[in-house]
PDB file of C-alpha atoms (C1' of nucleotides) in Angstrom:
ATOM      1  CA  UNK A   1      -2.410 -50.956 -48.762  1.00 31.00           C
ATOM      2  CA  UNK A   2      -0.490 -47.840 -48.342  1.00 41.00           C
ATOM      3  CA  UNK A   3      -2.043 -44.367 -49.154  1.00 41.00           C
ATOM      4  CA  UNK A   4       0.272 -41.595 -49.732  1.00 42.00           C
ATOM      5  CA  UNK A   5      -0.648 -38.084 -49.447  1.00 45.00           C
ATOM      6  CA  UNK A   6      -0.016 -37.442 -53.290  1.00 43.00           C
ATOM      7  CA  UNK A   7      -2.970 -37.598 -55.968  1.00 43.00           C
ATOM      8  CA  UNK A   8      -2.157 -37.105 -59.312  1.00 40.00           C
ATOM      9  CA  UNK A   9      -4.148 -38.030 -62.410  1.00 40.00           C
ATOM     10  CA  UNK A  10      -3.264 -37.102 -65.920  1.00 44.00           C
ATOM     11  CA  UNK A  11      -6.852 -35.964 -66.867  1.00 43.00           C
ATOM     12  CA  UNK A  12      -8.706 -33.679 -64.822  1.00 42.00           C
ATOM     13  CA  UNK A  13     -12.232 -35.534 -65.149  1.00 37.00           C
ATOM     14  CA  UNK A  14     -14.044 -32.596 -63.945  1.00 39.00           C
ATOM     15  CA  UNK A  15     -17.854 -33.015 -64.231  1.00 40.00           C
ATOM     16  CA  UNK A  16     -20.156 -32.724 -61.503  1.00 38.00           C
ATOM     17  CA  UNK A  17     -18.404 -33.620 -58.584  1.00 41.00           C
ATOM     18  CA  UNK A  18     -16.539 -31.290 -58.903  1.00 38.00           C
ATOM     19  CA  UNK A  19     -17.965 -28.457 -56.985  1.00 37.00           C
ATOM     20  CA  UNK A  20     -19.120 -30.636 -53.836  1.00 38.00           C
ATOM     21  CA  UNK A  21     -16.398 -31.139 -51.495  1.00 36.00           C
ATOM     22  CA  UNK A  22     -15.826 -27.525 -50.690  1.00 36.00           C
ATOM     23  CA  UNK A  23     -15.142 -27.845 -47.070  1.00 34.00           C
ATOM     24  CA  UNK A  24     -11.461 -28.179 -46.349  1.00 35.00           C
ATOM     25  CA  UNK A  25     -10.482 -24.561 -46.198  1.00 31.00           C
ATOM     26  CA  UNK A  26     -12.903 -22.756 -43.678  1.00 31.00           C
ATOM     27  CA  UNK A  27     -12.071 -21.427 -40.448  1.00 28.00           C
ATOM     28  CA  UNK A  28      -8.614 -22.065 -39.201  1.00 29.00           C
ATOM     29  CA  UNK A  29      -7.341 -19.107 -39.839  1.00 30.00           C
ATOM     30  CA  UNK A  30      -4.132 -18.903 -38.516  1.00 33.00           C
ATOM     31  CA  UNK A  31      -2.214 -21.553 -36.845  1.00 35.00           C
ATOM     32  CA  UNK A  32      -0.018 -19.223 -34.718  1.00 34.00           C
ATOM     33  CA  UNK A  33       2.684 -18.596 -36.696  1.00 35.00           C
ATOM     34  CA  UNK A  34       5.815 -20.039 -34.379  1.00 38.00           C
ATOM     35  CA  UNK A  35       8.451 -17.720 -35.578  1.00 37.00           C
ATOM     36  CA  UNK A  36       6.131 -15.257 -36.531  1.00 31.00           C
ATOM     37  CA  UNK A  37       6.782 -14.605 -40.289  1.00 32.00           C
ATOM     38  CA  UNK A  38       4.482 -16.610 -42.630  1.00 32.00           C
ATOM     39  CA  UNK A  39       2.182 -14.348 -42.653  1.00 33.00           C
ATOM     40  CA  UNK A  40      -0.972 -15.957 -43.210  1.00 31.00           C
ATOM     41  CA  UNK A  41      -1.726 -15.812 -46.567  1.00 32.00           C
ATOM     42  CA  UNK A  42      -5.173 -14.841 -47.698  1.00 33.00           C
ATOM     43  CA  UNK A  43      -7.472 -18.000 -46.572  1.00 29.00           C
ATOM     44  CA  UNK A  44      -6.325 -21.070 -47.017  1.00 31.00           C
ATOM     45  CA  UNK A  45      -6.284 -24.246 -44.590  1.00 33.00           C
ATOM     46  CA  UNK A  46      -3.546 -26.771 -45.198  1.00 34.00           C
ATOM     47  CA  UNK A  47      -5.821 -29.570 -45.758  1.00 35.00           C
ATOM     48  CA  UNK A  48      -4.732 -31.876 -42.984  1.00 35.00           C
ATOM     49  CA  UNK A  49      -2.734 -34.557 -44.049  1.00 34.00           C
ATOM     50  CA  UNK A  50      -4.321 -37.801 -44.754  1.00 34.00           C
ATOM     51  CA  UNK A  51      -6.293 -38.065 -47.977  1.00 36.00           C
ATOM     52  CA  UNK A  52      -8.168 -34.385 -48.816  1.00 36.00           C
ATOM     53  CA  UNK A  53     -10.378 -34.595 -51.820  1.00 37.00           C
ATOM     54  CA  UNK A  54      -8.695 -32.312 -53.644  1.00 36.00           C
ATOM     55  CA  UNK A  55      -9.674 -31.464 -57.433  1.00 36.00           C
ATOM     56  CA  UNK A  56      -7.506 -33.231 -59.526  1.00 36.00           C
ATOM     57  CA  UNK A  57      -8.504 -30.765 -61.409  1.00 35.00           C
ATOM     58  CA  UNK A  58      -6.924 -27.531 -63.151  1.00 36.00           C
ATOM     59  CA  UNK A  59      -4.140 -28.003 -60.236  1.00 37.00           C
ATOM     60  CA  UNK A  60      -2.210 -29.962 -62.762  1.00 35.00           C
ATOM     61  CA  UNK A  61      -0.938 -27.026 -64.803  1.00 37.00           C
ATOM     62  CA  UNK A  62      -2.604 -23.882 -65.642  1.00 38.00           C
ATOM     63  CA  UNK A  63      -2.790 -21.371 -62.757  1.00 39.00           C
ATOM     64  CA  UNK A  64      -0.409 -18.808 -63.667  1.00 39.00           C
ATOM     65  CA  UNK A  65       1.603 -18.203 -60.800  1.00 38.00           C
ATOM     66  CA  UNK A  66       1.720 -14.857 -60.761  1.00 40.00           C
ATOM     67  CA  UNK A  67      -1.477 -14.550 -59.956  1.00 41.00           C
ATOM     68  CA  UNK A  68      -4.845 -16.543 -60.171  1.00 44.00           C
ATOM     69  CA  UNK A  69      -6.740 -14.168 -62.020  1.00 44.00           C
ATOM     70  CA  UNK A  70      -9.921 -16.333 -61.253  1.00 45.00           C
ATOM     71  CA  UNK A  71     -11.795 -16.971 -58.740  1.00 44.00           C
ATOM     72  CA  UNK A  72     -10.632 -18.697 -55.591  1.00 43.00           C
ATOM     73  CA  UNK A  73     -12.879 -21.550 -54.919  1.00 48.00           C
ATOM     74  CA  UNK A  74     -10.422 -24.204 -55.480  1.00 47.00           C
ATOM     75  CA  UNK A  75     -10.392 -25.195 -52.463  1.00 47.00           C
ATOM     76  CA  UNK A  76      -7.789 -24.263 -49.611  1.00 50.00           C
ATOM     77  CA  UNK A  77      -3.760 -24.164 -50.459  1.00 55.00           C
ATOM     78  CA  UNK A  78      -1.984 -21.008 -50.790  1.00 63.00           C
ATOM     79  CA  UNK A  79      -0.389 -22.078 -53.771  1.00 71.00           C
ATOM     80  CA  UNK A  80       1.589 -18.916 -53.716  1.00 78.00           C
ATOM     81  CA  UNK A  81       4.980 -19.599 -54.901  1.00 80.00           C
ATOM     82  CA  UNK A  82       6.472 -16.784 -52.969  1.00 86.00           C
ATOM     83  CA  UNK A  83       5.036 -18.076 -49.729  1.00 90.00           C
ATOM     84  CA  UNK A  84       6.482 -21.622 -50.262  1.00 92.00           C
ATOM     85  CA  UNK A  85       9.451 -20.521 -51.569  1.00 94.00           C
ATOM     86  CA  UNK A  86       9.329 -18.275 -47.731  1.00 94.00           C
ATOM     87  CA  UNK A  87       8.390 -21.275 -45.367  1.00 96.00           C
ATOM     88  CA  UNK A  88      10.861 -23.574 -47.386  1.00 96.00           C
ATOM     89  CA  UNK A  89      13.935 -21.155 -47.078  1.00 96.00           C
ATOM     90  CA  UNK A  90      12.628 -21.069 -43.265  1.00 96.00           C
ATOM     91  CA  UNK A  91      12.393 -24.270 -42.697  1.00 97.00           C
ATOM     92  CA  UNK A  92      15.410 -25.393 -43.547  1.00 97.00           C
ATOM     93  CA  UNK A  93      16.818 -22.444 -41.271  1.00 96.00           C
ATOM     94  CA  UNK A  94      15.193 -23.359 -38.526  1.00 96.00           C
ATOM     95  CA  UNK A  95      15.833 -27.100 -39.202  1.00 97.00           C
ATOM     96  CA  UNK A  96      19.418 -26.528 -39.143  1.00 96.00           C
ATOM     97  CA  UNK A  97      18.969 -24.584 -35.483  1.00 94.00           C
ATOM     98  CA  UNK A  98      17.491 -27.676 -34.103  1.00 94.00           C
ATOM     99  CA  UNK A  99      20.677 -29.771 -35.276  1.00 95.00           C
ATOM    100  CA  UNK A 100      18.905 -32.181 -37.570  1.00 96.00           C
ATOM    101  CA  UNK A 101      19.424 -33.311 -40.715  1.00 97.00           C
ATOM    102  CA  UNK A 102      17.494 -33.734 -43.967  1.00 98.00           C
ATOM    103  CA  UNK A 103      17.388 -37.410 -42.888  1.00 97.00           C
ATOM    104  CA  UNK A 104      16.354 -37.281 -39.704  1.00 96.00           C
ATOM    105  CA  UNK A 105      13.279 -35.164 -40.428  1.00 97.00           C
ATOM    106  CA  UNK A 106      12.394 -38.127 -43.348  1.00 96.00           C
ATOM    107  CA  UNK A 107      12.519 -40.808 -40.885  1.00 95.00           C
ATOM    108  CA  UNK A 108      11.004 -38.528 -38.076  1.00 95.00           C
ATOM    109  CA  UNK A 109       7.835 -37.953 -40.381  1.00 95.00           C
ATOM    110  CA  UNK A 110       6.547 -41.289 -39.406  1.00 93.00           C
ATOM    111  CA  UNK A 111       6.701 -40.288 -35.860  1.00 91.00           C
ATOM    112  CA  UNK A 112       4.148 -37.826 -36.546  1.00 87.00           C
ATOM    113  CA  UNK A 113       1.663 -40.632 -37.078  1.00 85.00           C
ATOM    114  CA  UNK A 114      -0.102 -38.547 -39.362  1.00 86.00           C
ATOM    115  CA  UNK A 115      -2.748 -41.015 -41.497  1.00 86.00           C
ATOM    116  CA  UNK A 116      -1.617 -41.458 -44.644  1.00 87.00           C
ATOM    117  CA  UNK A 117       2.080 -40.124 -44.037  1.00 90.00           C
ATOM    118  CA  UNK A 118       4.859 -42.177 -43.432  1.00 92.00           C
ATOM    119  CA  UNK A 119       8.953 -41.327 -43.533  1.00 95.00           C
ATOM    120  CA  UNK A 120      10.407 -39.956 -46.744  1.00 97.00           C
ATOM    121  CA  UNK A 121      13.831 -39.786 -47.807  1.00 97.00           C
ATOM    122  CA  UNK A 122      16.752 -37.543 -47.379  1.00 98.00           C
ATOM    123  CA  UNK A 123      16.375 -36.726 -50.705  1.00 98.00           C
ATOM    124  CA  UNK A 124      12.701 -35.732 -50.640  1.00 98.00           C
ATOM    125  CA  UNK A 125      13.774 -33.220 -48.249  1.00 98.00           C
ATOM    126  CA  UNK A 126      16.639 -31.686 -49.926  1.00 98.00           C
ATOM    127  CA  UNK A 127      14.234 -31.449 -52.629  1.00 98.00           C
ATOM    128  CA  UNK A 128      11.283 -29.505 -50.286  1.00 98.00           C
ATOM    129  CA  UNK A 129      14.092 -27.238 -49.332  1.00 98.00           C
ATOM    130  CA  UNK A 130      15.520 -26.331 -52.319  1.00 97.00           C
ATOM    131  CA  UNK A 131      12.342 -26.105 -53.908  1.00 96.00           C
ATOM    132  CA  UNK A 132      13.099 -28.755 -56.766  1.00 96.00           C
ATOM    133  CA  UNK A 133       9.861 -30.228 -56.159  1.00 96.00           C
ATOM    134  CA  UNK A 134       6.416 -29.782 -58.269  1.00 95.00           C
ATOM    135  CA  UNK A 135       4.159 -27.182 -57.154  1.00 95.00           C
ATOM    136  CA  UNK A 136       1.602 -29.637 -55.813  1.00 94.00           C
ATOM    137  CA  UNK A 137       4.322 -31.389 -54.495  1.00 96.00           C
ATOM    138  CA  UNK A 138       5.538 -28.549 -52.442  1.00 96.00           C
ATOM    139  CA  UNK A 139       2.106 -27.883 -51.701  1.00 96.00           C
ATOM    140  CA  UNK A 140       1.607 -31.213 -50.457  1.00 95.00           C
ATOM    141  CA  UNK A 141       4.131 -31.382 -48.228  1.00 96.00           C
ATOM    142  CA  UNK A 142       4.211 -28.613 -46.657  1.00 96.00           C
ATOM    143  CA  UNK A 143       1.760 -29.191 -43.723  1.00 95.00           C
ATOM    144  CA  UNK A 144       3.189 -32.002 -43.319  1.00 96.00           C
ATOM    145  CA  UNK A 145       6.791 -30.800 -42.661  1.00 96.00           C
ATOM    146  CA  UNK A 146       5.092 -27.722 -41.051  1.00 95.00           C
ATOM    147  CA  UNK A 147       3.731 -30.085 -38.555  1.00 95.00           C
ATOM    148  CA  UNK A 148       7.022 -31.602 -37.624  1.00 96.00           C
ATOM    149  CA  UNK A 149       8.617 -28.890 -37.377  1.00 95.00           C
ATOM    150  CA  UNK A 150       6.564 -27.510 -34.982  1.00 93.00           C
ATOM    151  CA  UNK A 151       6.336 -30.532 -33.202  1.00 91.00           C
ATOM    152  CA  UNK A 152      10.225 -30.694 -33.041  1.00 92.00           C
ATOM    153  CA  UNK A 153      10.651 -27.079 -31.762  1.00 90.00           C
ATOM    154  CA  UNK A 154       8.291 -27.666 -29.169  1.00 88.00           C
ATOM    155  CA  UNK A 155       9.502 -30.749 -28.136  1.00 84.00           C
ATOM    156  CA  UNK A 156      12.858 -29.402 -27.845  1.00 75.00           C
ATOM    157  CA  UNK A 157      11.931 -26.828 -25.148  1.00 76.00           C
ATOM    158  CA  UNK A 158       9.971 -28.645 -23.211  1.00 75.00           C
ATOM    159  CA  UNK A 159      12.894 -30.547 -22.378  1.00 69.00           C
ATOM    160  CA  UNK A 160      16.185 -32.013 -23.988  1.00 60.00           C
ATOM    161  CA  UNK A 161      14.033 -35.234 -24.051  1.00 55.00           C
ATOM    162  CA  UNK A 162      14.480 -37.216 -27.083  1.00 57.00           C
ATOM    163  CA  UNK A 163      12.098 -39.793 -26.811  1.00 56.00           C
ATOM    164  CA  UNK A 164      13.506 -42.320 -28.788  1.00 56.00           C
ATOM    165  CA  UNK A 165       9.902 -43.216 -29.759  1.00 56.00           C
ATOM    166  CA  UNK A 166      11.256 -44.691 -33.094  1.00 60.00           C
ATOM    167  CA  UNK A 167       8.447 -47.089 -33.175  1.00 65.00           C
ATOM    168  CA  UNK A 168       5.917 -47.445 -35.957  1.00 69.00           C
ATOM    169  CA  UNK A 169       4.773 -45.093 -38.249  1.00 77.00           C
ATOM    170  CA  UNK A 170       4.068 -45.874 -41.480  1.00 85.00           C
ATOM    171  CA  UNK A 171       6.623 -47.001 -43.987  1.00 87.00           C
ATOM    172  CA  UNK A 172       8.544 -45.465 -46.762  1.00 91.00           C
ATOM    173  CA  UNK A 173       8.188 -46.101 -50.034  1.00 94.00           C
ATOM    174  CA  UNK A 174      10.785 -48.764 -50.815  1.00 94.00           C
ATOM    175  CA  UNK A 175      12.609 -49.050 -54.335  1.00 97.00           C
ATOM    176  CA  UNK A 176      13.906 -51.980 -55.499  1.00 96.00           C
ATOM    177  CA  UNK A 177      16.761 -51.868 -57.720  1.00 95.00           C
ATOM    178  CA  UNK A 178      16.883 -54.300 -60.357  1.00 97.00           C
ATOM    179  CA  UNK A 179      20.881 -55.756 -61.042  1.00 96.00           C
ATOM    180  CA  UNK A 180      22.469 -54.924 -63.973  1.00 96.00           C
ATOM    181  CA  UNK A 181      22.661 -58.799 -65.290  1.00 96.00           C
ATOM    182  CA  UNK A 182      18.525 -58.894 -65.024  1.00 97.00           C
ATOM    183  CA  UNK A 183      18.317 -55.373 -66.359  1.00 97.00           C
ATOM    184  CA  UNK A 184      20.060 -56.638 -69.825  1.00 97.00           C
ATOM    185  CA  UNK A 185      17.689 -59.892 -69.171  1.00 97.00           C
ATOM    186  CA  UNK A 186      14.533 -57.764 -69.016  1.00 98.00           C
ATOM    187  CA  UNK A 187      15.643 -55.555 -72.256  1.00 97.00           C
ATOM    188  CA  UNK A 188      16.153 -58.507 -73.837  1.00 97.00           C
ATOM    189  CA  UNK A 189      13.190 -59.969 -73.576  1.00 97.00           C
ATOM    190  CA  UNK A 190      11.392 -56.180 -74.490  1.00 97.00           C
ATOM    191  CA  UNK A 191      13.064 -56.372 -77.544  1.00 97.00           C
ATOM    192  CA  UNK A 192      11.366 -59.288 -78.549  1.00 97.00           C
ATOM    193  CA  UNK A 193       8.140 -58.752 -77.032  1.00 97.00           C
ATOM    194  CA  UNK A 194       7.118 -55.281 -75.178  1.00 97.00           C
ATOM    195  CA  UNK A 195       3.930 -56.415 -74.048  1.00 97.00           C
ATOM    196  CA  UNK A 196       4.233 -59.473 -72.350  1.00 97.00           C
ATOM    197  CA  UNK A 197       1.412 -61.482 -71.238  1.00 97.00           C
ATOM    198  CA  UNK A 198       0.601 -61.964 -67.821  1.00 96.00           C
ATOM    199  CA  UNK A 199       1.890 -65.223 -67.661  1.00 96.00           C
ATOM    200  CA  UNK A 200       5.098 -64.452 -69.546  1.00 97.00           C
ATOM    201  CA  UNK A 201       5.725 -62.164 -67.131  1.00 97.00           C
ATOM    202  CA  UNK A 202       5.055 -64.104 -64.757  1.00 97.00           C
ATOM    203  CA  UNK A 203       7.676 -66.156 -66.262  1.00 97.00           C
ATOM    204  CA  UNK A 204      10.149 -63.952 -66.803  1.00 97.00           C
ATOM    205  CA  UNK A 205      10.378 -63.224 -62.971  1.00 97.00           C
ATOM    206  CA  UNK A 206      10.545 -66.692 -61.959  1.00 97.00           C
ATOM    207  CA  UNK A 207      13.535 -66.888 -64.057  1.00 97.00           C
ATOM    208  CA  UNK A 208      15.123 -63.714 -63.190  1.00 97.00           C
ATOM    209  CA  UNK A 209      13.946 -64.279 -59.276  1.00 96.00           C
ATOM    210  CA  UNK A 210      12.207 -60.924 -59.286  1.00 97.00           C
ATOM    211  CA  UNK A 211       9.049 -60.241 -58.035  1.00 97.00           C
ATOM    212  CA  UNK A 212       6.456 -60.310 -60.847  1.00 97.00           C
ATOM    213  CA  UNK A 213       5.288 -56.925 -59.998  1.00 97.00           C
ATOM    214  CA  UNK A 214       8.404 -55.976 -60.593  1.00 98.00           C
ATOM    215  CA  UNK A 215       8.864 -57.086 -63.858  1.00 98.00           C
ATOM    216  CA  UNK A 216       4.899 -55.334 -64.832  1.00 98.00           C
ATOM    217  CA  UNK A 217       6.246 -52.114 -63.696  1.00 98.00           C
ATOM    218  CA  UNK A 218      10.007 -52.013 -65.225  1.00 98.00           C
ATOM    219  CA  UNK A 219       7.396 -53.102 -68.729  1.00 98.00           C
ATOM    220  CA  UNK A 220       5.392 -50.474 -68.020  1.00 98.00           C
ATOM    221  CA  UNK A 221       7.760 -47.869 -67.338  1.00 97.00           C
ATOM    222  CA  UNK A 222      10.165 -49.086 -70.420  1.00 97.00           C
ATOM    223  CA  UNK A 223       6.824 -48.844 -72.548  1.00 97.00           C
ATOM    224  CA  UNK A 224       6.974 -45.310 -71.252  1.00 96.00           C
ATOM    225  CA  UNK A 225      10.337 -44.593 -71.438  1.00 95.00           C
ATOM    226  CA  UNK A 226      10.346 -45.050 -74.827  1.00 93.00           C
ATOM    227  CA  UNK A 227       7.274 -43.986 -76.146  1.00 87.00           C
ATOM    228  CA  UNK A 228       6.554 -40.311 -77.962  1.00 73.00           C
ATOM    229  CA  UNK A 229       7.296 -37.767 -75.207  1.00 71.00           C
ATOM    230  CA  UNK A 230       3.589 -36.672 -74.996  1.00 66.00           C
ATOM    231  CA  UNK A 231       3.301 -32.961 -76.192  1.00 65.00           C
ATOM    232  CA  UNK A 232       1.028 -31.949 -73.611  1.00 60.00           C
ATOM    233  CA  UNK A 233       3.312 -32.117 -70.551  1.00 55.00           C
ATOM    234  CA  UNK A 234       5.094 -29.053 -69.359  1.00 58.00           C
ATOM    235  CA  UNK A 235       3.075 -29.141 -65.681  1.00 58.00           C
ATOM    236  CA  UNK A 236       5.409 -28.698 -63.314  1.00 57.00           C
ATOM    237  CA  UNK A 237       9.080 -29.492 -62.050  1.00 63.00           C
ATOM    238  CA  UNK A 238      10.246 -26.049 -60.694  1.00 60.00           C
ATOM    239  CA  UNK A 239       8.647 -23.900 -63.478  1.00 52.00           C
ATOM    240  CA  UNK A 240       8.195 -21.224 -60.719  1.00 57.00           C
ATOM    241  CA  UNK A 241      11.460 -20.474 -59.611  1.00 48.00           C
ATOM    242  CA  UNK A 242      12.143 -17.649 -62.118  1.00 49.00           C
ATOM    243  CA  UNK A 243      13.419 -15.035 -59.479  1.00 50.00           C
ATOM    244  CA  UNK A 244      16.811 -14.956 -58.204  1.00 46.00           C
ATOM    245  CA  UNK A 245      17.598 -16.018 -54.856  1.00 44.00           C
ATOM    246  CA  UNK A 246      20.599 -17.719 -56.171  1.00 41.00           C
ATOM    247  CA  UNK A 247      20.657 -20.561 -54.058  1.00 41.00           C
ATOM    248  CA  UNK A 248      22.514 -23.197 -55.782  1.00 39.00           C
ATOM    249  CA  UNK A 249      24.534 -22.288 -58.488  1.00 38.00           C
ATOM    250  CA  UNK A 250      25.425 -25.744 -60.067  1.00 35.00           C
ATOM    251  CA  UNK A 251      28.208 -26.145 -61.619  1.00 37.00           C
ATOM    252  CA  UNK A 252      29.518 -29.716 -63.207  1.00 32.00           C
ATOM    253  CA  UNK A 253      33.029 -30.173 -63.670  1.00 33.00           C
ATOM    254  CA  UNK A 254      35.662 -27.487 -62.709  1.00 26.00           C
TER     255      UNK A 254
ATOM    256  C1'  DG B   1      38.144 -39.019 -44.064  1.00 79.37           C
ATOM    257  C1'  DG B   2      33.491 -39.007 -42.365  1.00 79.37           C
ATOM    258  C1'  DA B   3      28.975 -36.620 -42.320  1.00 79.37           C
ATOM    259  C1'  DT B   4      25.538 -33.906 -45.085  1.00 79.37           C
ATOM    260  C1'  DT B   5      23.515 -32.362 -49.010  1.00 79.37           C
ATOM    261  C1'  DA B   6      22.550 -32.288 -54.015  1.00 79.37           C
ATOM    262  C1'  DT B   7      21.229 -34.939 -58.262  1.00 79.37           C
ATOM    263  C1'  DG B   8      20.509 -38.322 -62.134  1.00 79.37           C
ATOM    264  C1'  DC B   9      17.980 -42.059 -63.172  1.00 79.37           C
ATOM    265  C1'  DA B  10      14.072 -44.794 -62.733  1.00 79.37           C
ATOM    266  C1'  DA B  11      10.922 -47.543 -59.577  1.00 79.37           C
ATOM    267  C1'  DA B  12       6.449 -47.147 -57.641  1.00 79.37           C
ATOM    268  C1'  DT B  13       2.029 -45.046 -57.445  1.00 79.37           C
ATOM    269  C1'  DA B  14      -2.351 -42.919 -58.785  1.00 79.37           C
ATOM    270  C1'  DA B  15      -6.380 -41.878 -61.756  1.00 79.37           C
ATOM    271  C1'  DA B  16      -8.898 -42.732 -65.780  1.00 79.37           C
ATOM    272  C1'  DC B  17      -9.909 -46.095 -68.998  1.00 79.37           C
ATOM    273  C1'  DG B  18     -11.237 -50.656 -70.910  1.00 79.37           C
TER     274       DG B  18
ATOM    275  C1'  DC C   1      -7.166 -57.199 -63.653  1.00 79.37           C
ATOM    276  C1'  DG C   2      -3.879 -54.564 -66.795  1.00 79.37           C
ATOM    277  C1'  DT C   3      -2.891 -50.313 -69.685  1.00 79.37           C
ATOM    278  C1'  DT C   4      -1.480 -45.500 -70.286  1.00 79.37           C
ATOM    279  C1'  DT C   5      -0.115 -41.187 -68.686  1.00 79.37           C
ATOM    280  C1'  DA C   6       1.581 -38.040 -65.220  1.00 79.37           C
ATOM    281  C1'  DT C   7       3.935 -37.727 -61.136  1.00 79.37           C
ATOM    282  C1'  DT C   8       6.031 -38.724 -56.752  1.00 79.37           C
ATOM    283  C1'  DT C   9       9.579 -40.428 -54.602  1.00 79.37           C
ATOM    284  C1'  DG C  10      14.110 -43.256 -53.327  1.00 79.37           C
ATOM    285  C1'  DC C  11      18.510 -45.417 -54.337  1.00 79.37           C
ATOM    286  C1'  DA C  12      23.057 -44.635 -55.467  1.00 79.37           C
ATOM    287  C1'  DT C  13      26.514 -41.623 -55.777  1.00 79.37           C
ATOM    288  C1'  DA C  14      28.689 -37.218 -56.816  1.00 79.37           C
ATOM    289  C1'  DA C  15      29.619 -32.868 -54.635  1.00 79.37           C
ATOM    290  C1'  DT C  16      30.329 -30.222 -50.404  1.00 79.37           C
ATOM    291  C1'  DC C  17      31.111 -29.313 -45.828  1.00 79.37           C
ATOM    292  C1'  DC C  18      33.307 -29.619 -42.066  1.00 79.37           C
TER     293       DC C  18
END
DNA sequence: GGATTATGCAAATAAACG
DNA sequence: CGTTTATTTGCATAATCC
């Protein structure tokens, strides 16, 4: 029973609970900003952590980001690209002043003991930094690595003790990889039946020695996979970054 | 040559639905 | 329960940085 911060949901389901839980972003104003930059943005309240109602609503897509031309009642979060796009290129400044690396802050985000959050990986990070991440996603995370960060710097001055406090937070999400030999056992079986009973699946992972939950999901996500790429999808995945603070310039081969 | 960071691919998860 | 759909991550590894 693990609860991460995320909440997605393909359709928004708006009806009447929709306008009820109005109550994360009030007061709070500013939360001293430690460098003093981030200008606080026009109210908003980083929904603590843990599990805020938040509207699965609209968030999805829609909301131009150049600027929310409605109202704003939806709730707290910024949202503003430009200010995420400011805290992550600070972050990861000030990150790098504290000597720590994109992995240590993943694994130190359990330490934080924040309900609901537990360590993430190096990549995760990379990703906040660099901004590769959905806009929700960034939005997610960012109290979240705002907290540690802050907890970090002050923890640094107040002395060069490094608690080794490593103890239990909650855990990361853990991926199983699945071998190539039970990969081409798995497709084999799809191609003969993509939508495997219960107990055939149940089957299947007795004989492959994977974990029948396992086998569901790598169905379900082959039944994805390869189904019509639905029309309707263009939400997210760094449609912001249109401006050029060339920060990577990729470049594959020489 | 090892440590860090960036990335492709795809597991795992969540919400709505039945 | 299990499905679909949309999305969030992590593993593995390539690319970079010392």
């Amino acid at each position: 029973a693990e609860q991460y911060i995320r909440r997605s949901g393909r359709e928004p389901a708006l009806e009447g609970e929709l306008l009820e839980h109005l109550t994360p972003g009030l007061a709070l104003g500013a939360m001293a900003a430690p460098d003093g930059a981030v200008v606080s943005t026009p109210g908003h309240a980083p929904h603590m952590a843990g599990m805020n109602p938040m509207h699965p609503a609209a968030l999805g897509m829609a909301h131009a980001h150049g600027l929310p031309a409605h109202m704003g009642c939806m709730s707290d979060v910024d949202a503003d690209p430009r200010d995420l796009e400011a805290f992550a290129e600070r972050f990861k400044q000030r990150r790098i002043k504290l000597g720590v690396t994109q992995a240590d802050v993943g694994s130190a985000l359990a330490n934080l003991k924040i309900p609901g959050v537990g360590s993430l990986s190096q990549s995760t990070i990379c990703r906040f930094e660099s901004l590769t991440l959905s806009h929700n996603n960034m939005i997610a995370l960012k109290p979240i690595l705002q907290a540690w960060l802050e907890e970090a710097e002050g923890a640094q001055r107040e002395k060069m003790n490094k608690p080794e406090l490593f103890n239990g937070g909650e855990k990361k999400r853990k991926r199983t990889s699945i071998a190539a030999p039970e990969k081409r056992s798995l497709e084999a079986y799809f191609a003969v039946q993509p939508r495997p009973s219960s107990e055939k699946i149940a089957a299947i992972a007795e004989k492959l020695d994977l974990k029948k939950n396992v086998v569901r999901v790598w169905f379900c996500n082959q039944r994805q996979k390869r189904s019509p790429p639905s029309p309707r999808s263009w939400t997210s995945r760094r449609t912001w970054s249109a401006s050029g603070s060339a920060t990577s310039a990729r470049s594959r081969s020489a």
